[in-house]
Amino acid sequence: MAQSTAHRRLLQEYRALTNNPGPEGTPFEGGVFPAELRFPKDYPLAPPSMKFLGEVWHPNVYPSGLVCISILHPPGDDPNHYEHASERWSPIQSVEKILISVMSMLAEPNDESPANVEAAKMWRDRRGEYEQKVRDGVRRMLGL
Amino acid sequence: MANEQVNVPSLLVILVLSGLIIRYLFFTSPAGAAASAAGRRGGGASQLAATLRAREAQVDRILQMFPQADRRTVLWDLQRNGGNVAATTERILAGRMETPPITFQPPPPGAANGASNAQSQSAAKEPDKPAQPDLIMRYNLQDKITPGSAESPASEATSSARTGTGSGSGKGKAWSSNREERQSLLQKRRDQMILEARRKMEAKIAAEKAAP
């Protein structure tokens, strides 16, 4: 069966993915967040994009669900020059590393370049309200 | 000799110029006349809708590249350069976007989409919204939710252990070389994950209610 490099590498990574418990004590704890990763044809040279399918209230997640995080940016693509090349995508990164980065992003938002300005404001100024909103979203997602 | 050398380029220039003039006189005006005639015949509205739709698609393309860009600003820029996506992209990249005047009021995003339901963008976005509320609905898990939460984890664990030994691995490592089997195993695992998370959250909420 003729498989592309991208396909083979993805199968290998998919297989390697096991349970990755996230950090504790965040308002996102205990939640399940389905997301869609879209891989370009020339993966792993180019990074995939990641989009949450449900509602995620977070400074670095666009209201559309698109995740804005340095590991998903191709090197040399940063117009603002505050990300190091080492933080951005390269073929030595992997889906697992993306998911780990996203988990730590959920726990510790980066409000330097917010994708959701309202969420960033709330996170900065009204932390209690932000955490409650996130918790409510997590429960709504589980149908509770 | 010198005379002739000058003549060749000037001849070319004359040829090109006359070609352009002929093209302008005989090819654009009939098309324009036909278009205006069509407009007079009542096709003006549909033509407007078509340009709106095209503009909408261009804006969507740019907003996909630059989600942070303002829709109205992008529309204004596209309108000014006659729908040149590349030029607008360049301007956004260079940070030279100008803010549109207050008098510029673009139609709301839905206006052109409403006219063309077949547009893929709107079609892709619409099923997103109703599917958003919760995972139980999304993956049809309603009938798998059991109120007796104390018993169900055990029974599910045994059933998954059975399938796990069947495929030659433990509970966590659901991997099969068969494509269909792998898919169903992974889907099952996803469902279990959601149901388990829901059970845990239920217990947590119950504990919170009992504590204070």
PDB file of N, CA and C in Angstrom, chain A residues 19-97:
ATOM      1  N   ASN A  19      -2.479   8.104  27.292  1.00  0.00           N
ATOM      2  CA  ASN A  19      -3.119   9.029  28.238  1.00  0.00           C
ATOM      3  C   ASN A  19      -2.118  10.038  28.737  1.00  0.00           C
ATOM      4  N   ASN A  20      -2.481  11.311  28.577  1.00  0.00           N
ATOM      5  CA  ASN A  20      -1.639  12.387  29.066  1.00  0.00           C
ATOM      6  C   ASN A  20      -2.436  13.201  30.062  1.00  0.00           C
ATOM      7  N   PRO A  21      -2.354  12.858  31.322  1.00  0.00           N
ATOM      8  CA  PRO A  21      -3.127  13.650  32.266  1.00  0.00           C
ATOM      9  C   PRO A  21      -2.589  15.067  32.330  1.00  0.00           C
ATOM     10  N   GLY A  22      -3.484  16.025  32.324  1.00  0.00           N
ATOM     11  CA  GLY A  22      -3.067  17.418  32.325  1.00  0.00           C
ATOM     12  C   GLY A  22      -2.758  17.908  33.722  1.00  0.00           C
ATOM     13  N   PRO A  23      -2.348  19.170  33.827  1.00  0.00           N
ATOM     14  CA  PRO A  23      -2.048  19.732  35.146  1.00  0.00           C
ATOM     15  C   PRO A  23      -3.309  19.841  35.995  1.00  0.00           C
ATOM     16  N   GLU A  24      -3.111  19.795  37.299  1.00  0.00           N
ATOM     17  CA  GLU A  24      -4.269  19.879  38.196  1.00  0.00           C
ATOM     18  C   GLU A  24      -4.448  21.304  38.701  1.00  0.00           C
ATOM     19  N   GLY A  25      -5.641  21.559  39.181  1.00  0.00           N
ATOM     20  CA  GLY A  25      -5.896  22.851  39.806  1.00  0.00           C
ATOM     21  C   GLY A  25      -6.253  23.953  38.842  1.00  0.00           C
ATOM     22  N   THR A  26      -6.467  23.630  37.566  1.00  0.00           N
ATOM     23  CA  THR A  26      -6.910  24.662  36.636  1.00  0.00           C
ATOM     24  C   THR A  26      -8.426  24.545  36.492  1.00  0.00           C
ATOM     25  N   PRO A  27      -9.070  25.639  36.069  1.00  0.00           N
ATOM     26  CA  PRO A  27     -10.526  25.540  35.888  1.00  0.00           C
ATOM     27  C   PRO A  27     -10.919  24.583  34.768  1.00  0.00           C
ATOM     28  N   PHE A  28      -9.949  24.196  33.940  1.00  0.00           N
ATOM     29  CA  PHE A  28     -10.249  23.275  32.845  1.00  0.00           C
ATOM     30  C   PHE A  28     -10.186  21.819  33.301  1.00  0.00           C
ATOM     31  N   GLU A  29      -9.795  21.594  34.544  1.00  0.00           N
ATOM     32  CA  GLU A  29      -9.574  20.235  35.044  1.00  0.00           C
ATOM     33  C   GLU A  29     -10.837  19.386  34.903  1.00  0.00           C
ATOM     34  N   GLY A  30     -10.629  18.159  34.463  1.00  0.00           N
ATOM     35  CA  GLY A  30     -11.739  17.222  34.355  1.00  0.00           C
ATOM     36  C   GLY A  30     -12.557  17.377  33.087  1.00  0.00           C
ATOM     37  N   GLY A  31     -12.194  18.319  32.247  1.00  0.00           N
ATOM     38  CA  GLY A  31     -12.980  18.543  31.034  1.00  0.00           C
ATOM     39  C   GLY A  31     -12.500  17.700  29.874  1.00  0.00           C
ATOM     40  N   VAL A  32     -13.365  17.552  28.883  1.00  0.00           N
ATOM     41  CA  VAL A  32     -12.986  16.887  27.642  1.00  0.00           C
ATOM     42  C   VAL A  32     -13.200  17.895  26.528  1.00  0.00           C
ATOM     43  N   PHE A  33     -12.175  18.109  25.724  1.00  0.00           N
ATOM     44  CA  PHE A  33     -12.249  19.148  24.696  1.00  0.00           C
ATOM     45  C   PHE A  33     -11.922  18.564  23.327  1.00  0.00           C
ATOM     46  N   PRO A  34     -12.945  18.212  22.574  1.00  0.00           N
ATOM     47  CA  PRO A  34     -12.647  17.682  21.246  1.00  0.00           C
ATOM     48  C   PRO A  34     -12.064  18.779  20.373  1.00  0.00           C
ATOM     49  N   ALA A  35     -11.093  18.400  19.579  1.00  0.00           N
ATOM     50  CA  ALA A  35     -10.460  19.378  18.701  1.00  0.00           C
ATOM     51  C   ALA A  35     -10.151  18.705  17.373  1.00  0.00           C
ATOM     52  N   GLU A  36      -9.953  19.528  16.386  1.00  0.00           N
ATOM     53  CA  GLU A  36      -9.673  19.011  15.056  1.00  0.00           C
ATOM     54  C   GLU A  36      -8.293  19.495  14.656  1.00  0.00           C
ATOM     55  N   LEU A  37      -7.434  18.544  14.307  1.00  0.00           N
ATOM     56  CA  LEU A  37      -6.115  18.921  13.805  1.00  0.00           C
ATOM     57  C   LEU A  37      -6.115  18.699  12.306  1.00  0.00           C
ATOM     58  N   ARG A  38      -5.734  19.712  11.578  1.00  0.00           N
ATOM     59  CA  ARG A  38      -5.689  19.576  10.119  1.00  0.00           C
ATOM     60  C   ARG A  38      -4.248  19.554   9.677  1.00  0.00           C
ATOM     61  N   PHE A  39      -3.887  18.468   8.994  1.00  0.00           N
ATOM     62  CA  PHE A  39      -2.491  18.317   8.597  1.00  0.00           C
ATOM     63  C   PHE A  39      -2.311  18.682   7.134  1.00  0.00           C
ATOM     64  N   PRO A  40      -1.312  19.477   6.846  1.00  0.00           N
ATOM     65  CA  PRO A  40      -1.047  19.804   5.442  1.00  0.00           C
ATOM     66  C   PRO A  40      -0.408  18.607   4.742  1.00  0.00           C
ATOM     67  N   LYS A  41      -0.409  18.644   3.433  1.00  0.00           N
ATOM     68  CA  LYS A  41       0.132  17.518   2.659  1.00  0.00           C
ATOM     69  C   LYS A  41       1.622  17.326   2.945  1.00  0.00           C
ATOM     70  N   ASP A  42       2.311  18.440   3.254  1.00  0.00           N
ATOM     71  CA  ASP A  42       3.757  18.318   3.449  1.00  0.00           C
ATOM     72  C   ASP A  42       4.126  18.200   4.937  1.00  0.00           C
ATOM     73  N   TYR A  43       3.148  17.754   5.769  1.00  0.00           N
ATOM     74  CA  TYR A  43       3.505  17.431   7.147  1.00  0.00           C
ATOM     75  C   TYR A  43       4.594  16.370   7.119  1.00  0.00           C
ATOM     76  N   PRO A  44       5.586  16.364   7.958  1.00  0.00           N
ATOM     77  CA  PRO A  44       5.849  17.245   9.102  1.00  0.00           C
ATOM     78  C   PRO A  44       6.677  18.496   8.789  1.00  0.00           C
ATOM     79  N   LEU A  45       6.817  18.857   7.529  1.00  0.00           N
ATOM     80  CA  LEU A  45       7.578  20.081   7.254  1.00  0.00           C
ATOM     81  C   LEU A  45       6.768  21.303   7.671  1.00  0.00           C
ATOM     82  N   ALA A  46       5.481  21.276   7.385  1.00  0.00           N
ATOM     83  CA  ALA A  46       4.611  22.374   7.782  1.00  0.00           C
ATOM     84  C   ALA A  46       3.749  21.921   8.956  1.00  0.00           C
ATOM     85  N   PRO A  47       3.402  22.842   9.840  1.00  0.00           N
ATOM     86  CA  PRO A  47       2.632  22.454  11.028  1.00  0.00           C
ATOM     87  C   PRO A  47       1.163  22.234  10.709  1.00  0.00           C
ATOM     88  N   PRO A  48       0.480  21.455  11.549  1.00  0.00           N
ATOM     89  CA  PRO A  48      -0.971  21.352  11.390  1.00  0.00           C
ATOM     90  C   PRO A  48      -1.644  22.583  12.012  1.00  0.00           C
ATOM     91  N   SER A  49      -2.924  22.703  11.805  1.00  0.00           N
ATOM     92  CA  SER A  49      -3.666  23.724  12.543  1.00  0.00           C
ATOM     93  C   SER A  49      -4.579  22.996  13.512  1.00  0.00           C
ATOM     94  N   MET A  50      -4.897  23.664  14.597  1.00  0.00           N
ATOM     95  CA  MET A  50      -5.732  23.013  15.607  1.00  0.00           C
ATOM     96  C   MET A  50      -6.908  23.889  15.928  1.00  0.00           C
ATOM     97  N   LYS A  51      -8.078  23.262  15.981  1.00  0.00           N
ATOM     98  CA  LYS A  51      -9.301  24.020  16.217  1.00  0.00           C
ATOM     99  C   LYS A  51     -10.165  23.248  17.207  1.00  0.00           C
ATOM    100  N   PHE A  52     -10.554  23.897  18.293  1.00  0.00           N
ATOM    101  CA  PHE A  52     -11.464  23.255  19.237  1.00  0.00           C
ATOM    102  C   PHE A  52     -12.849  23.214  18.622  1.00  0.00           C
ATOM    103  N   LEU A  53     -13.515  22.073  18.759  1.00  0.00           N
ATOM    104  CA  LEU A  53     -14.841  21.941  18.150  1.00  0.00           C
ATOM    105  C   LEU A  53     -15.920  22.484  19.070  1.00  0.00           C
ATOM    106  N   GLY A  54     -15.626  22.535  20.343  1.00  0.00           N
ATOM    107  CA  GLY A  54     -16.611  23.094  21.265  1.00  0.00           C
ATOM    108  C   GLY A  54     -16.230  24.511  21.638  1.00  0.00           C
ATOM    109  N   GLU A  55     -16.953  25.012  22.620  1.00  0.00           N
ATOM    110  CA  GLU A  55     -16.710  26.380  23.045  1.00  0.00           C
ATOM    111  C   GLU A  55     -15.589  26.366  24.092  1.00  0.00           C
ATOM    112  N   VAL A  56     -14.510  27.091  23.812  1.00  0.00           N
ATOM    113  CA  VAL A  56     -13.415  27.171  24.790  1.00  0.00           C
ATOM    114  C   VAL A  56     -13.125  28.648  25.048  1.00  0.00           C
ATOM    115  N   TRP A  57     -13.348  29.070  26.257  1.00  0.00           N
ATOM    116  CA  TRP A  57     -13.148  30.465  26.632  1.00  0.00           C
ATOM    117  C   TRP A  57     -11.736  30.615  27.165  1.00  0.00           C
ATOM    118  N   HIS A  58     -10.868  31.172  26.346  1.00  0.00           N
ATOM    119  CA  HIS A  58      -9.457  31.236  26.717  1.00  0.00           C
ATOM    120  C   HIS A  58      -8.787  32.349  25.924  1.00  0.00           C
ATOM    121  N   PRO A  59      -7.849  33.086  26.552  1.00  0.00           N
ATOM    122  CA  PRO A  59      -7.211  34.207  25.851  1.00  0.00           C
ATOM    123  C   PRO A  59      -6.510  33.817  24.552  1.00  0.00           C
ATOM    124  N   ASN A  60      -6.022  32.589  24.438  1.00  0.00           N
ATOM    125  CA  ASN A  60      -5.263  32.210  23.240  1.00  0.00           C
ATOM    126  C   ASN A  60      -6.054  31.344  22.270  1.00  0.00           C
ATOM    127  N   VAL A  61      -7.364  31.307  22.446  1.00  0.00           N
ATOM    128  CA  VAL A  61      -8.207  30.549  21.520  1.00  0.00           C
ATOM    129  C   VAL A  61      -9.191  31.520  20.887  1.00  0.00           C
ATOM    130  N   TYR A  62      -9.161  31.596  19.571  1.00  0.00           N
ATOM    131  CA  TYR A  62     -10.088  32.495  18.877  1.00  0.00           C
ATOM    132  C   TYR A  62     -11.521  32.046  19.135  1.00  0.00           C
ATOM    133  N   PRO A  63     -12.466  32.988  19.051  1.00  0.00           N
ATOM    134  CA  PRO A  63     -13.870  32.592  19.246  1.00  0.00           C
ATOM    135  C   PRO A  63     -14.298  31.482  18.286  1.00  0.00           C
ATOM    136  N   SER A  64     -13.603  31.349  17.155  1.00  0.00           N
ATOM    137  CA  SER A  64     -13.944  30.266  16.224  1.00  0.00           C
ATOM    138  C   SER A  64     -13.438  28.917  16.714  1.00  0.00           C
ATOM    139  N   GLY A  65     -12.576  28.927  17.741  1.00  0.00           N
ATOM    140  CA  GLY A  65     -12.020  27.679  18.246  1.00  0.00           C
ATOM    141  C   GLY A  65     -10.572  27.461  17.821  1.00  0.00           C
ATOM    142  N   LEU A  66     -10.106  28.270  16.890  1.00  0.00           N
ATOM    143  CA  LEU A  66      -8.734  28.127  16.391  1.00  0.00           C
ATOM    144  C   LEU A  66      -7.726  28.432  17.512  1.00  0.00           C
ATOM    145  N   VAL A  67      -6.741  27.560  17.647  1.00  0.00           N
ATOM    146  CA  VAL A  67      -5.754  27.720  18.710  1.00  0.00           C
ATOM    147  C   VAL A  67      -4.581  28.565  18.206  1.00  0.00           C
ATOM    148  N   CYS A  68      -4.206  29.561  19.012  1.00  0.00           N
ATOM    149  CA  CYS A  68      -3.083  30.419  18.637  1.00  0.00           C
ATOM    150  C   CYS A  68      -1.944  30.154  19.604  1.00  0.00           C
ATOM    151  N   ILE A  69      -0.950  29.411  19.141  1.00  0.00           N
ATOM    152  CA  ILE A  69       0.135  29.000  20.024  1.00  0.00           C
ATOM    153  C   ILE A  69       1.394  28.863  19.175  1.00  0.00           C
ATOM    154  N   SER A  70       2.540  29.195  19.785  1.00  0.00           N
ATOM    155  CA  SER A  70       3.750  29.326  18.956  1.00  0.00           C
ATOM    156  C   SER A  70       4.139  28.035  18.252  1.00  0.00           C
ATOM    157  N   ILE A  71       3.880  26.886  18.881  1.00  0.00           N
ATOM    158  CA  ILE A  71       4.331  25.635  18.264  1.00  0.00           C
ATOM    159  C   ILE A  71       3.592  25.355  16.956  1.00  0.00           C
ATOM    160  N   LEU A  72       2.442  25.992  16.755  1.00  0.00           N
ATOM    161  CA  LEU A  72       1.685  25.776  15.518  1.00  0.00           C
ATOM    162  C   LEU A  72       2.062  26.780  14.433  1.00  0.00           C
ATOM    163  N   HIS A  73       3.021  27.655  14.733  1.00  0.00           N
ATOM    164  CA  HIS A  73       3.430  28.639  13.727  1.00  0.00           C
ATOM    165  C   HIS A  73       4.698  28.169  13.022  1.00  0.00           C
ATOM    166  N   PRO A  74       4.702  28.221  11.704  1.00  0.00           N
ATOM    167  CA  PRO A  74       5.927  27.823  11.004  1.00  0.00           C
ATOM    168  C   PRO A  74       7.047  28.797  11.316  1.00  0.00           C
ATOM    169  N   PRO A  75       8.295  28.321  11.351  1.00  0.00           N
ATOM    170  CA  PRO A  75       9.403  29.227  11.663  1.00  0.00           C
ATOM    171  C   PRO A  75       9.484  30.339  10.623  1.00  0.00           C
ATOM    172  N   GLY A  76       9.844  31.512  11.070  1.00  0.00           N
ATOM    173  CA  GLY A  76      10.003  32.617  10.135  1.00  0.00           C
ATOM    174  C   GLY A  76       8.703  33.275   9.763  1.00  0.00           C
ATOM    175  N   ASP A  77       7.651  32.979  10.510  1.00  0.00           N
ATOM    176  CA  ASP A  77       6.335  33.509  10.148  1.00  0.00           C
ATOM    177  C   ASP A  77       5.851  34.524  11.172  1.00  0.00           C
ATOM    178  N   ASP A  78       6.681  34.854  12.139  1.00  0.00           N
ATOM    179  CA  ASP A  78       6.202  35.707  13.227  1.00  0.00           C
ATOM    180  C   ASP A  78       6.446  37.173  12.895  1.00  0.00           C
ATOM    181  N   PRO A  79       5.368  37.908  12.634  1.00  0.00           N
ATOM    182  CA  PRO A  79       5.560  39.315  12.270  1.00  0.00           C
ATOM    183  C   PRO A  79       5.987  40.181  13.456  1.00  0.00           C
ATOM    184  N   ASN A  80       5.772  39.687  14.659  1.00  0.00           N
ATOM    185  CA  ASN A  80       6.063  40.537  15.823  1.00  0.00           C
ATOM    186  C   ASN A  80       7.394  40.220  16.492  1.00  0.00           C
ATOM    187  N   HIS A  81       8.010  39.109  16.090  1.00  0.00           N
ATOM    188  CA  HIS A  81       9.356  38.755  16.569  1.00  0.00           C
ATOM    189  C   HIS A  81       9.465  38.582  18.073  1.00  0.00           C
ATOM    190  N   TYR A  82       8.407  38.116  18.710  1.00  0.00           N
ATOM    191  CA  TYR A  82       8.618  37.828  20.120  1.00  0.00           C
ATOM    192  C   TYR A  82       8.597  36.332  20.402  1.00  0.00           C
ATOM    193  N   GLU A  83       8.520  35.521  19.333  1.00  0.00           N
ATOM    194  CA  GLU A  83       8.642  34.085  19.553  1.00  0.00           C
ATOM    195  C   GLU A  83      10.001  33.639  19.051  1.00  0.00           C
ATOM    196  N   HIS A  84      10.645  32.806  19.834  1.00  0.00           N
ATOM    197  CA  HIS A  84      11.920  32.269  19.370  1.00  0.00           C
ATOM    198  C   HIS A  84      11.659  31.191  18.336  1.00  0.00           C
ATOM    199  N   ALA A  85      12.615  31.042  17.427  1.00  0.00           N
ATOM    200  CA  ALA A  85      12.460  30.016  16.393  1.00  0.00           C
ATOM    201  C   ALA A  85      12.303  28.642  17.029  1.00  0.00           C
ATOM    202  N   SER A  86      12.944  28.438  18.177  1.00  0.00           N
ATOM    203  CA  SER A  86      12.886  27.124  18.808  1.00  0.00           C
ATOM    204  C   SER A  86      11.500  26.800  19.349  1.00  0.00           C
ATOM    205  N   GLU A  87      10.687  27.840  19.582  1.00  0.00           N
ATOM    206  CA  GLU A  87       9.347  27.577  20.107  1.00  0.00           C
ATOM    207  C   GLU A  87       8.387  27.193  18.996  1.00  0.00           C
ATOM    208  N   ARG A  88       8.771  27.536  17.778  1.00  0.00           N
ATOM    209  CA  ARG A  88       7.820  27.342  16.686  1.00  0.00           C
ATOM    210  C   ARG A  88       7.943  25.956  16.083  1.00  0.00           C
ATOM    211  N   TRP A  89       7.111  25.716  15.073  1.00  0.00           N
ATOM    212  CA  TRP A  89       7.054  24.379  14.501  1.00  0.00           C
ATOM    213  C   TRP A  89       8.342  24.013  13.777  1.00  0.00           C
ATOM    214  N   SER A  90       8.729  22.762  13.953  1.00  0.00           N
ATOM    215  CA  SER A  90       9.756  22.180  13.105  1.00  0.00           C
ATOM    216  C   SER A  90       9.473  20.690  13.086  1.00  0.00           C
ATOM    217  N   PRO A  91      10.011  19.969  12.117  1.00  0.00           N
ATOM    218  CA  PRO A  91       9.669  18.544  12.010  1.00  0.00           C
ATOM    219  C   PRO A  91      10.029  17.722  13.236  1.00  0.00           C
ATOM    220  N   ILE A  92      10.891  18.256  14.121  1.00  0.00           N
ATOM    221  CA  ILE A  92      11.185  17.448  15.316  1.00  0.00           C
ATOM    222  C   ILE A  92      10.069  17.575  16.351  1.00  0.00           C
ATOM    223  N   GLN A  93       9.165  18.501  16.165  1.00  0.00           N
ATOM    224  CA  GLN A  93       7.997  18.553  17.039  1.00  0.00           C
ATOM    225  C   GLN A  93       7.052  17.432  16.628  1.00  0.00           C
ATOM    226  N   SER A  94       5.993  17.232  17.415  1.00  0.00           N
ATOM    227  CA  SER A  94       5.066  16.152  17.078  1.00  0.00           C
ATOM    228  C   SER A  94       3.687  16.506  17.612  1.00  0.00           C
ATOM    229  N   VAL A  95       2.739  15.680  17.253  1.00  0.00           N
ATOM    230  CA  VAL A  95       1.376  15.912  17.719  1.00  0.00           C
ATOM    231  C   VAL A  95       1.334  15.874  19.244  1.00  0.00           C
ATOM    232  N   GLU A  96       2.093  14.939  19.805  1.00  0.00           N
ATOM    233  CA  GLU A  96       2.103  14.829  21.259  1.00  0.00           C
ATOM    234  C   GLU A  96       2.591  16.134  21.888  1.00  0.00           C
ATOM    235  N   LYS A  97       3.644  16.700  21.297  1.00  0.00           N
ATOM    236  CA  LYS A  97       4.181  17.951  21.851  1.00  0.00           C
ATOM    237  C   LYS A  97       3.174  19.083  21.694  1.00  0.00           C
TER     238      LYS A  97
END
